[in-house]
Amino acid sequence: MDSQTKAEPMRVLVTGGSGLVGKAIEHVVKQEGGCLKGEQWTFLSSKEANLVDLQQTRAVFEKYRPTHVIHLAAKVGGLYLHMKENLHFLRDNLRINDNVLQTSHERGVTKVVSCLSSCIFPDKTTYPIDESMIHNGPPHDSNFGYSHAKRMIDIQNRGYFAQHGRRYTAVIPTNVYGPYDNFNFENGHVLSALMHKTYAAKKEGTPLQVWGSGTPRRQFIYSLDVARLFLWVLREYDEIDPLILSGESNMVCVCVCVCFDTSKSDGQMKKTASNAKLRRYLPDFTFTPLSEGIKKTCDWFVNNYDIART
C-alpha cells in the first residue's frame, strides 16, 4: 500500500455517482460497511459539475481534494442512441476522460479506477476475450465512438504510468444491470429496457415487442457485485492493465418471445469475456445469480417507478 494511503484516510471522489454503478457503490459504502474509519466519499452527479468542461472539472477537484478517484462519468446510452450519435459519444467521452485523468494527475491523486465497457472489445475476434485482446481490431460499428473513447482510457493509463509513475487503472464490466439503471425503451440497456417494456405491456394488455432478432448473446453482472469489486480494485489491485469483471453465468440469450422487430439492429452478436484473471485474484468471490438479480431489479423498478429513469 502506498505511503499516502498509510498517512491519511482516503478521500474518494466518485464521478457519475448518481448512475447505475455509482448508486451501487454508494449502497456498498454506506450500507455494507464499505467505508473505512476516517474516509470521505463524495458521489458527484452531472448537476454539480459538467466534466466535459475542464474548468468545472478543476473546480470540483479543488473543492473535494480527492486522494482517490472512481471514474464512472460518461455520456452513455443504449444501442440505438449510440448508432445515431457516434460522433457525440466520441467527442464528449474523450473530453470527460482527459479532463478527469489530467486533473487527477495535476492534483496528485494517488489512484484512479476508471470504468470501461465490454463494447470496447474487437468485433471480429476469438472467444472468450481476455484483457490482452482489447486493442486487437476495431470495435463493432454500432458504437464505435463510445468504444474508441473508452479504449483511450487504457492508453492514457499506460501513459501516465510510463511518464509519471501514476497508478491509474480500469475495470471492464460485462453488461451491468440493477436498481437505478436507465429503463428507457430506446436509450436503456437491454435488460432494463426489456423490464420496462414487459411492465408496460402487462399493464396495458398489449403485445410485448422486442427489438432485434433475439439471437445476440450477452453476459450480465449485477450492479452491487460490480460495486463490491470496485472497492477491492481501489484498495488492492495494483496493476495498470485493466481487469474484466464478469460473473459465473454463461452467455444469456435474450428470448422473451412475443414479437421480434427484426427491422431493428441486433448490435454485436456476442462479446464473451473471460474472468480468469479476476478469479486468480478472487477465487472465492460470490456473484449474485442472474435470476436473483433480475428479480431484485424488477422489484426495485416496480416499487420506484415514479423516480426511475424511464
mmCIF file of C-alpha atoms in Angstrom:
data_model
loop_
_atom_site.group_PDB
_atom_site.id
_atom_site.type_symbol
_atom_site.label_atom_id
_atom_site.label_comp_id
_atom_site.label_asym_id
_atom_site.label_seq_id
_atom_site.Cartn_x
_atom_site.Cartn_y
_atom_site.Cartn_z
ATOM 1 C CA MET A 1 0.000 0.000 0.000
ATOM 2 C CA ASP A 2 1.371 3.434 -0.912
ATOM 3 C CA SER A 3 2.650 5.975 1.604
ATOM 4 C CA GLN A 4 -0.220 8.419 1.025
ATOM 5 C CA THR A 5 -2.803 5.778 1.856
ATOM 6 C CA LYS A 6 -0.878 4.977 5.080
ATOM 7 C CA ALA A 7 -0.538 8.656 6.002
ATOM 8 C CA GLU A 8 -4.222 9.583 5.832
ATOM 9 C CA PRO A 9 -7.629 8.047 5.164
ATOM 10 C CA MET A 10 -8.754 8.158 1.571
ATOM 11 C CA ARG A 11 -10.864 10.979 0.206
ATOM 12 C CA VAL A 12 -12.670 9.275 -2.667
ATOM 13 C CA LEU A 13 -14.418 11.173 -5.448
ATOM 14 C CA VAL A 14 -16.859 9.053 -7.466
ATOM 15 C CA THR A 15 -17.694 10.692 -10.785
ATOM 16 C CA GLY A 16 -21.006 9.590 -12.278
ATOM 17 C CA GLY A 17 -22.118 8.987 -8.706
ATOM 18 C CA SER A 18 -25.841 9.176 -9.452
ATOM 19 C CA GLY A 19 -25.846 6.476 -12.137
ATOM 20 C CA LEU A 20 -26.311 2.722 -12.057
ATOM 21 C CA VAL A 21 -22.836 1.773 -10.780
ATOM 22 C CA GLY A 22 -22.412 4.944 -8.722
ATOM 23 C CA LYS A 23 -25.594 4.253 -6.760
ATOM 24 C CA ALA A 24 -24.469 0.660 -6.205
ATOM 25 C CA ILE A 25 -21.092 1.810 -4.853
ATOM 26 C CA GLU A 26 -22.878 4.311 -2.601
ATOM 27 C CA HIS A 27 -25.019 1.446 -1.254
ATOM 28 C CA VAL A 28 -21.962 -0.717 -0.537
ATOM 29 C CA VAL A 29 -20.087 2.186 1.069
ATOM 30 C CA LYS A 30 -22.955 3.398 3.251
ATOM 31 C CA GLN A 31 -24.937 0.231 3.969
ATOM 32 C CA GLU A 32 -22.457 -2.664 3.720
ATOM 33 C CA GLY A 33 -19.554 -1.228 5.686
ATOM 34 C CA GLY A 34 -17.503 -0.344 2.636
ATOM 35 C CA CYS A 35 -16.331 2.948 4.142
ATOM 36 C CA LEU A 36 -13.375 2.569 6.488
ATOM 37 C CA LYS A 37 -12.854 4.816 9.505
ATOM 38 C CA GLY A 38 -11.983 8.382 8.589
ATOM 39 C CA GLU A 39 -12.645 8.009 4.875
ATOM 40 C CA GLN A 40 -14.597 10.617 2.965
ATOM 41 C CA TRP A 41 -16.690 9.547 -0.020
ATOM 42 C CA THR A 42 -18.234 12.052 -2.419
ATOM 43 C CA PHE A 43 -20.688 10.917 -5.088
ATOM 44 C CA LEU A 44 -20.641 13.502 -7.842
ATOM 45 C CA SER A 45 -23.503 13.991 -10.299
ATOM 46 C CA SER A 46 -23.613 15.977 -13.537
ATOM 47 C CA LYS A 47 -25.835 18.516 -11.761
ATOM 48 C CA GLU A 48 -22.828 19.617 -9.721
ATOM 49 C CA ALA A 49 -20.240 19.643 -12.488
ATOM 50 C CA ASN A 50 -20.172 19.123 -16.248
ATOM 51 C CA LEU A 51 -16.966 17.162 -16.671
ATOM 52 C CA VAL A 52 -16.881 17.897 -20.399
ATOM 53 C CA ASP A 53 -15.747 21.355 -19.247
ATOM 54 C CA LEU A 54 -12.149 21.494 -17.974
ATOM 55 C CA GLN A 55 -12.704 24.459 -15.653
ATOM 56 C CA GLN A 56 -15.680 22.808 -13.959
ATOM 57 C CA THR A 57 -13.639 19.629 -13.571
ATOM 58 C CA ARG A 58 -10.768 21.505 -11.954
ATOM 59 C CA ALA A 59 -13.163 23.367 -9.661
ATOM 60 C CA VAL A 60 -14.769 20.196 -8.320
ATOM 61 C CA PHE A 61 -11.341 18.632 -7.683
ATOM 62 C CA GLU A 62 -10.317 21.792 -5.851
ATOM 63 C CA LYS A 63 -13.498 21.618 -3.753
ATOM 64 C CA TYR A 64 -13.206 17.977 -2.680
ATOM 65 C CA ARG A 65 -9.398 17.438 -2.900
ATOM 66 C CA PRO A 66 -9.653 13.681 -3.576
ATOM 67 C CA THR A 67 -6.762 11.331 -2.922
ATOM 68 C CA HIS A 68 -8.513 8.602 -4.951
ATOM 69 C CA VAL A 69 -10.995 8.715 -7.824
ATOM 70 C CA ILE A 70 -13.501 6.187 -9.150
ATOM 71 C CA HIS A 71 -14.293 7.466 -12.627
ATOM 72 C CA LEU A 72 -17.718 6.371 -13.842
ATOM 73 C CA ALA A 73 -18.943 9.540 -15.559
ATOM 74 C CA ALA A 74 -19.642 9.187 -19.256
ATOM 75 C CA LYS A 75 -22.046 10.102 -21.990
ATOM 76 C CA VAL A 76 -23.932 6.819 -22.237
ATOM 77 C CA GLY A 77 -26.958 5.332 -23.961
ATOM 78 C CA GLY A 78 -28.456 2.240 -25.465
ATOM 79 C CA LEU A 79 -27.611 0.677 -28.812
ATOM 80 C CA TYR A 80 -29.879 2.832 -30.948
ATOM 81 C CA LEU A 81 -28.779 6.144 -29.440
ATOM 82 C CA HIS A 82 -25.157 5.145 -29.994
ATOM 83 C CA MET A 83 -25.906 4.382 -33.632
ATOM 84 C CA LYS A 84 -27.451 7.823 -34.115
ATOM 85 C CA GLU A 85 -24.809 9.853 -32.261
ATOM 86 C CA ASN A 86 -21.442 8.103 -32.548
ATOM 87 C CA LEU A 87 -19.536 11.354 -33.043
ATOM 88 C CA HIS A 88 -21.105 12.958 -29.975
ATOM 89 C CA PHE A 89 -20.261 9.916 -27.879
ATOM 90 C CA LEU A 90 -16.664 10.015 -29.116
ATOM 91 C CA ARG A 91 -16.039 13.735 -28.561
ATOM 92 C CA ASP A 92 -17.803 14.107 -25.207
ATOM 93 C CA ASN A 93 -16.241 11.000 -23.693
ATOM 94 C CA LEU A 94 -12.749 11.893 -24.898
ATOM 95 C CA ARG A 95 -13.133 15.271 -23.186
ATOM 96 C CA ILE A 96 -14.566 13.840 -19.960
ATOM 97 C CA ASN A 97 -11.869 11.208 -19.639
ATOM 98 C CA ASP A 98 -8.986 13.536 -20.445
ATOM 99 C CA ASN A 99 -10.274 16.182 -18.030
ATOM 100 C CA VAL A 100 -10.649 13.706 -15.173
ATOM 101 C CA LEU A 101 -7.337 11.904 -15.715
ATOM 102 C CA GLN A 102 -5.244 15.015 -16.353
ATOM 103 C CA THR A 103 -6.781 16.884 -13.421
ATOM 104 C CA SER A 104 -6.175 13.826 -11.228
ATOM 105 C CA HIS A 105 -2.534 13.900 -12.291
ATOM 106 C CA GLU A 106 -2.201 17.644 -11.710
ATOM 107 C CA ARG A 107 -3.775 17.331 -8.257
ATOM 108 C CA GLY A 108 -1.548 14.398 -7.268
ATOM 109 C CA VAL A 109 -4.350 11.843 -6.991
ATOM 110 C CA THR A 110 -2.863 8.547 -5.788
ATOM 111 C CA LYS A 111 -5.097 6.199 -7.744
ATOM 112 C CA VAL A 112 -7.836 6.397 -10.363
ATOM 113 C CA VAL A 113 -10.044 3.418 -11.234
ATOM 114 C CA SER A 114 -11.998 4.071 -14.433
ATOM 115 C CA CYS A 115 -14.938 2.097 -15.755
ATOM 116 C CA LEU A 116 -14.657 0.784 -19.306
ATOM 117 C CA SER A 117 -17.223 -1.340 -21.143
ATOM 118 C CA SER A 118 -17.334 -4.678 -22.904
ATOM 119 C CA CYS A 119 -18.296 -2.818 -26.082
ATOM 120 C CA ILE A 120 -14.629 -1.870 -26.445
ATOM 121 C CA PHE A 121 -13.794 -5.466 -27.402
ATOM 122 C CA PRO A 122 -12.965 -6.184 -31.049
ATOM 123 C CA ASP A 123 -15.929 -7.139 -33.208
ATOM 124 C CA LYS A 124 -14.035 -9.844 -35.090
ATOM 125 C CA THR A 125 -12.071 -11.928 -32.632
ATOM 126 C CA THR A 126 -11.744 -15.288 -30.903
ATOM 127 C CA TYR A 127 -13.628 -16.113 -27.702
ATOM 128 C CA PRO A 128 -13.502 -15.803 -24.809
ATOM 129 C CA ILE A 129 -11.921 -12.334 -24.874
ATOM 130 C CA ASP A 130 -9.346 -11.511 -22.222
ATOM 131 C CA GLU A 131 -7.638 -8.298 -21.108
ATOM 132 C CA SER A 132 -4.764 -8.673 -23.591
ATOM 133 C CA MET A 133 -7.103 -8.526 -26.615
ATOM 134 C CA ILE A 134 -8.786 -5.134 -26.143
ATOM 135 C CA HIS A 135 -6.968 -3.387 -28.971
ATOM 136 C CA ASN A 136 -6.820 -6.342 -31.399
ATOM 137 C CA GLY A 137 -9.062 -4.876 -34.075
ATOM 138 C CA PRO A 138 -11.869 -2.313 -34.344
ATOM 139 C CA PRO A 139 -14.980 -2.469 -32.159
ATOM 140 C CA HIS A 140 -18.457 -3.037 -33.575
ATOM 141 C CA ASP A 141 -19.636 -0.257 -35.893
ATOM 142 C CA SER A 142 -22.801 0.382 -33.902
ATOM 143 C CA ASN A 143 -20.994 2.197 -31.083
ATOM 144 C CA PHE A 144 -17.519 2.879 -32.420
ATOM 145 C CA GLY A 145 -17.407 6.422 -30.978
ATOM 146 C CA TYR A 146 -18.047 5.437 -27.380
ATOM 147 C CA SER A 147 -15.866 2.337 -27.718
ATOM 148 C CA HIS A 148 -12.797 4.161 -29.025
ATOM 149 C CA ALA A 149 -13.136 6.855 -26.354
ATOM 150 C CA LYS A 150 -13.265 4.192 -23.655
ATOM 151 C CA ARG A 151 -10.290 2.333 -25.148
ATOM 152 C CA MET A 152 -8.251 5.521 -24.890
ATOM 153 C CA ILE A 153 -8.550 5.445 -21.099
ATOM 154 C CA ASP A 154 -6.395 2.312 -21.143
ATOM 155 C CA ILE A 155 -3.864 4.079 -23.382
ATOM 156 C CA GLN A 156 -3.831 7.141 -21.115
ATOM 157 C CA ASN A 157 -3.393 4.987 -18.010
ATOM 158 C CA ARG A 158 -0.331 3.404 -19.584
ATOM 159 C CA GLY A 159 0.967 6.842 -20.499
ATOM 160 C CA TYR A 160 0.527 8.307 -17.026
ATOM 161 C CA PHE A 161 2.378 5.329 -15.567
ATOM 162 C CA ALA A 162 5.195 5.368 -18.122
ATOM 163 C CA GLN A 163 5.781 9.112 -17.942
ATOM 164 C CA HIS A 164 4.750 9.989 -14.379
ATOM 165 C CA GLY A 165 4.545 6.722 -12.419
ATOM 166 C CA ARG A 166 0.819 7.151 -11.776
ATOM 167 C CA ARG A 167 -1.147 4.097 -10.613
ATOM 168 C CA TYR A 168 -4.211 4.677 -12.750
ATOM 169 C CA THR A 169 -6.110 1.615 -13.929
ATOM 170 C CA ALA A 170 -9.513 0.474 -15.228
ATOM 171 C CA VAL A 171 -12.076 -2.284 -14.972
ATOM 172 C CA ILE A 172 -14.222 -3.727 -17.776
ATOM 173 C CA PRO A 173 -17.596 -4.956 -16.532
ATOM 174 C CA THR A 174 -19.767 -7.045 -18.804
ATOM 175 C CA ASN A 175 -23.388 -5.865 -19.174
ATOM 176 C CA VAL A 176 -24.311 -4.264 -15.836
ATOM 177 C CA TYR A 177 -27.900 -4.190 -14.611
ATOM 178 C CA GLY A 178 -29.615 -3.341 -11.353
ATOM 179 C CA PRO A 179 -31.524 -0.650 -9.441
ATOM 180 C CA TYR A 180 -31.143 2.925 -10.735
ATOM 181 C CA ASP A 181 -30.473 1.728 -14.281
ATOM 182 C CA ASN A 182 -31.851 3.610 -17.292
ATOM 183 C CA PHE A 183 -35.106 1.826 -18.149
ATOM 184 C CA ASN A 184 -35.931 3.954 -21.203
ATOM 185 C CA PHE A 185 -37.319 1.956 -24.144
ATOM 186 C CA GLU A 186 -34.920 3.464 -26.695
ATOM 187 C CA ASN A 187 -31.883 4.530 -24.697
ATOM 188 C CA GLY A 188 -31.743 1.938 -21.918
ATOM 189 C CA HIS A 189 -29.607 -1.160 -21.874
ATOM 190 C CA VAL A 190 -31.104 -4.466 -22.915
ATOM 191 C CA LEU A 191 -32.301 -5.920 -19.593
ATOM 192 C CA SER A 192 -33.618 -2.662 -18.172
ATOM 193 C CA ALA A 193 -35.426 -1.750 -21.398
ATOM 194 C CA LEU A 194 -36.982 -5.229 -21.566
ATOM 195 C CA MET A 195 -38.143 -4.955 -17.962
ATOM 196 C CA HIS A 196 -39.860 -1.652 -18.702
ATOM 197 C CA LYS A 197 -41.422 -2.989 -21.921
ATOM 198 C CA THR A 198 -42.731 -6.048 -20.096
ATOM 199 C CA TYR A 199 -44.127 -3.883 -17.298
ATOM 200 C CA ALA A 200 -45.887 -1.616 -19.810
ATOM 201 C CA ALA A 201 -47.228 -4.495 -21.915
ATOM 202 C CA LYS A 202 -48.672 -6.225 -18.857
ATOM 203 C CA LYS A 203 -50.207 -3.008 -17.548
ATOM 204 C CA GLU A 204 -51.731 -2.030 -20.900
ATOM 205 C CA GLY A 205 -52.627 -5.522 -22.103
ATOM 206 C CA THR A 206 -50.635 -5.108 -25.300
ATOM 207 C CA PRO A 207 -48.183 -7.435 -27.072
ATOM 208 C CA LEU A 208 -44.584 -7.320 -25.937
ATOM 209 C CA GLN A 209 -42.357 -6.122 -28.777
ATOM 210 C CA VAL A 210 -38.648 -6.952 -28.580
ATOM 211 C CA TRP A 211 -36.244 -5.062 -30.817
ATOM 212 C CA GLY A 212 -33.929 -7.191 -32.946
ATOM 213 C CA SER A 213 -33.965 -10.904 -33.666
ATOM 214 C CA GLY A 214 -33.409 -12.141 -30.114
ATOM 215 C CA THR A 215 -30.277 -14.057 -31.116
ATOM 216 C CA PRO A 216 -27.446 -11.876 -29.659
ATOM 217 C CA ARG A 217 -25.826 -13.308 -26.548
ATOM 218 C CA ARG A 218 -24.669 -11.318 -23.533
ATOM 219 C CA GLN A 219 -23.070 -11.779 -20.120
ATOM 220 C CA PHE A 220 -24.683 -9.873 -17.271
ATOM 221 C CA ILE A 221 -23.372 -8.765 -13.891
ATOM 222 C CA TYR A 222 -25.431 -7.313 -11.049
ATOM 223 C CA SER A 223 -24.575 -3.733 -10.125
ATOM 224 C CA LEU A 224 -23.907 -4.468 -6.444
ATOM 225 C CA ASP A 225 -21.395 -7.159 -7.435
ATOM 226 C CA VAL A 226 -19.655 -4.584 -9.616
ATOM 227 C CA ALA A 227 -19.635 -2.138 -6.711
ATOM 228 C CA ARG A 228 -18.056 -4.627 -4.302
ATOM 229 C CA LEU A 229 -15.397 -5.445 -6.881
ATOM 230 C CA PHE A 230 -14.719 -1.744 -7.495
ATOM 231 C CA LEU A 231 -13.867 -1.275 -3.827
ATOM 232 C CA TRP A 232 -11.498 -4.236 -3.936
ATOM 233 C CA VAL A 233 -9.796 -2.852 -7.049
ATOM 234 C CA LEU A 234 -9.456 0.583 -5.445
ATOM 235 C CA ARG A 235 -7.843 -0.837 -2.312
ATOM 236 C CA GLU A 236 -5.955 -3.916 -3.512
ATOM 237 C CA TYR A 237 -5.465 -4.191 -7.291
ATOM 238 C CA ASP A 238 -2.047 -2.809 -8.199
ATOM 239 C CA GLU A 239 -1.832 -3.385 -11.948
ATOM 240 C CA ILE A 240 -2.121 -0.714 -14.616
ATOM 241 C CA ASP A 241 -3.575 -3.256 -17.034
ATOM 242 C CA PRO A 242 -7.377 -3.385 -16.898
ATOM 243 C CA LEU A 243 -9.398 -6.133 -15.256
ATOM 244 C CA ILE A 244 -12.533 -7.756 -16.699
ATOM 245 C CA LEU A 245 -15.431 -8.038 -14.220
ATOM 246 C CA SER A 246 -17.661 -10.891 -15.279
ATOM 247 C CA GLY A 247 -19.850 -13.274 -13.306
ATOM 248 C CA GLU A 248 -20.044 -17.025 -13.449
ATOM 249 C CA SER A 249 -23.194 -17.301 -15.555
ATOM 250 C CA ASN A 250 -22.736 -18.397 -19.130
ATOM 251 C CA MET A 251 -23.882 -16.250 -22.023
ATOM 252 C CA VAL A 252 -27.522 -15.406 -21.790
ATOM 253 C CA CYS A 253 -29.746 -15.419 -24.843
ATOM 254 C CA VAL A 254 -32.435 -12.789 -24.568
ATOM 255 C CA CYS A 255 -35.514 -14.617 -25.774
ATOM 256 C CA VAL A 256 -38.634 -13.005 -24.370
ATOM 257 C CA CYS A 257 -40.605 -14.436 -27.235
ATOM 258 C CA VAL A 258 -43.664 -12.456 -28.172
ATOM 259 C CA CYS A 259 -42.914 -10.258 -31.169
ATOM 260 C CA PHE A 260 -39.440 -9.578 -32.537
ATOM 261 C CA ASP A 261 -38.955 -6.425 -34.604
ATOM 262 C CA THR A 262 -36.171 -7.609 -36.920
ATOM 263 C CA SER A 263 -36.026 -4.226 -38.649
ATOM 264 C CA LYS A 264 -34.056 -3.071 -35.578
ATOM 265 C CA SER A 265 -30.344 -3.804 -35.293
ATOM 266 C CA ASP A 266 -29.020 -6.620 -33.101
ATOM 267 C CA GLY A 267 -25.738 -4.845 -32.465
ATOM 268 C CA GLN A 268 -22.735 -7.046 -31.779
ATOM 269 C CA MET A 269 -23.802 -10.704 -31.846
ATOM 270 C CA LYS A 270 -21.635 -11.709 -28.895
ATOM 271 C CA LYS A 271 -18.715 -10.435 -26.824
ATOM 272 C CA THR A 272 -17.987 -13.278 -24.444
ATOM 273 C CA ALA A 273 -15.367 -12.267 -21.881
ATOM 274 C CA SER A 274 -13.136 -14.356 -19.653
ATOM 275 C CA ASN A 275 -12.998 -13.731 -15.900
ATOM 276 C CA ALA A 276 -9.954 -15.977 -15.438
ATOM 277 C CA LYS A 277 -7.745 -13.078 -14.313
ATOM 278 C CA LEU A 278 -10.320 -11.899 -11.776
ATOM 279 C CA ARG A 279 -10.661 -15.444 -10.455
ATOM 280 C CA ARG A 280 -6.901 -15.689 -9.960
ATOM 281 C CA TYR A 281 -7.174 -12.730 -7.607
ATOM 282 C CA LEU A 282 -10.562 -13.539 -6.044
ATOM 283 C CA PRO A 283 -11.288 -17.262 -6.414
ATOM 284 C CA ASP A 284 -13.976 -17.205 -3.717
ATOM 285 C CA PHE A 285 -15.968 -14.111 -4.730
ATOM 286 C CA THR A 286 -19.684 -14.961 -4.835
ATOM 287 C CA PHE A 287 -21.688 -13.444 -7.692
ATOM 288 C CA THR A 288 -25.410 -12.771 -7.493
ATOM 289 C CA PRO A 289 -27.249 -15.387 -9.599
ATOM 290 C CA LEU A 290 -28.855 -13.877 -12.684
ATOM 291 C CA SER A 291 -32.389 -14.902 -11.706
ATOM 292 C CA GLU A 292 -31.986 -13.330 -8.264
ATOM 293 C CA GLY A 293 -30.518 -10.120 -9.644
ATOM 294 C CA ILE A 294 -33.281 -9.774 -12.238
ATOM 295 C CA LYS A 295 -35.964 -10.260 -9.570
ATOM 296 C CA LYS A 296 -34.367 -7.643 -7.305
ATOM 297 C CA THR A 297 -34.105 -5.200 -10.207
ATOM 298 C CA CYS A 298 -37.701 -5.797 -11.327
ATOM 299 C CA ASP A 299 -38.947 -5.331 -7.771
ATOM 300 C CA TRP A 300 -36.977 -2.089 -7.451
ATOM 301 C CA PHE A 301 -38.334 -0.817 -10.775
ATOM 302 C CA VAL A 302 -41.966 -1.540 -9.890
ATOM 303 C CA ASN A 303 -41.623 -0.046 -6.391
ATOM 304 C CA ASN A 304 -39.749 3.026 -7.637
ATOM 305 C CA TYR A 305 -41.425 3.598 -10.985
ATOM 306 C CA ASP A 306 -42.076 7.280 -10.232
ATOM 307 C CA ILE A 307 -38.371 8.046 -9.752
ATOM 308 C CA ALA A 308 -36.875 5.508 -12.202
ATOM 309 C CA ARG A 309 -35.237 6.769 -15.374
ATOM 310 C CA THR A 310 -37.839 5.882 -17.978
#
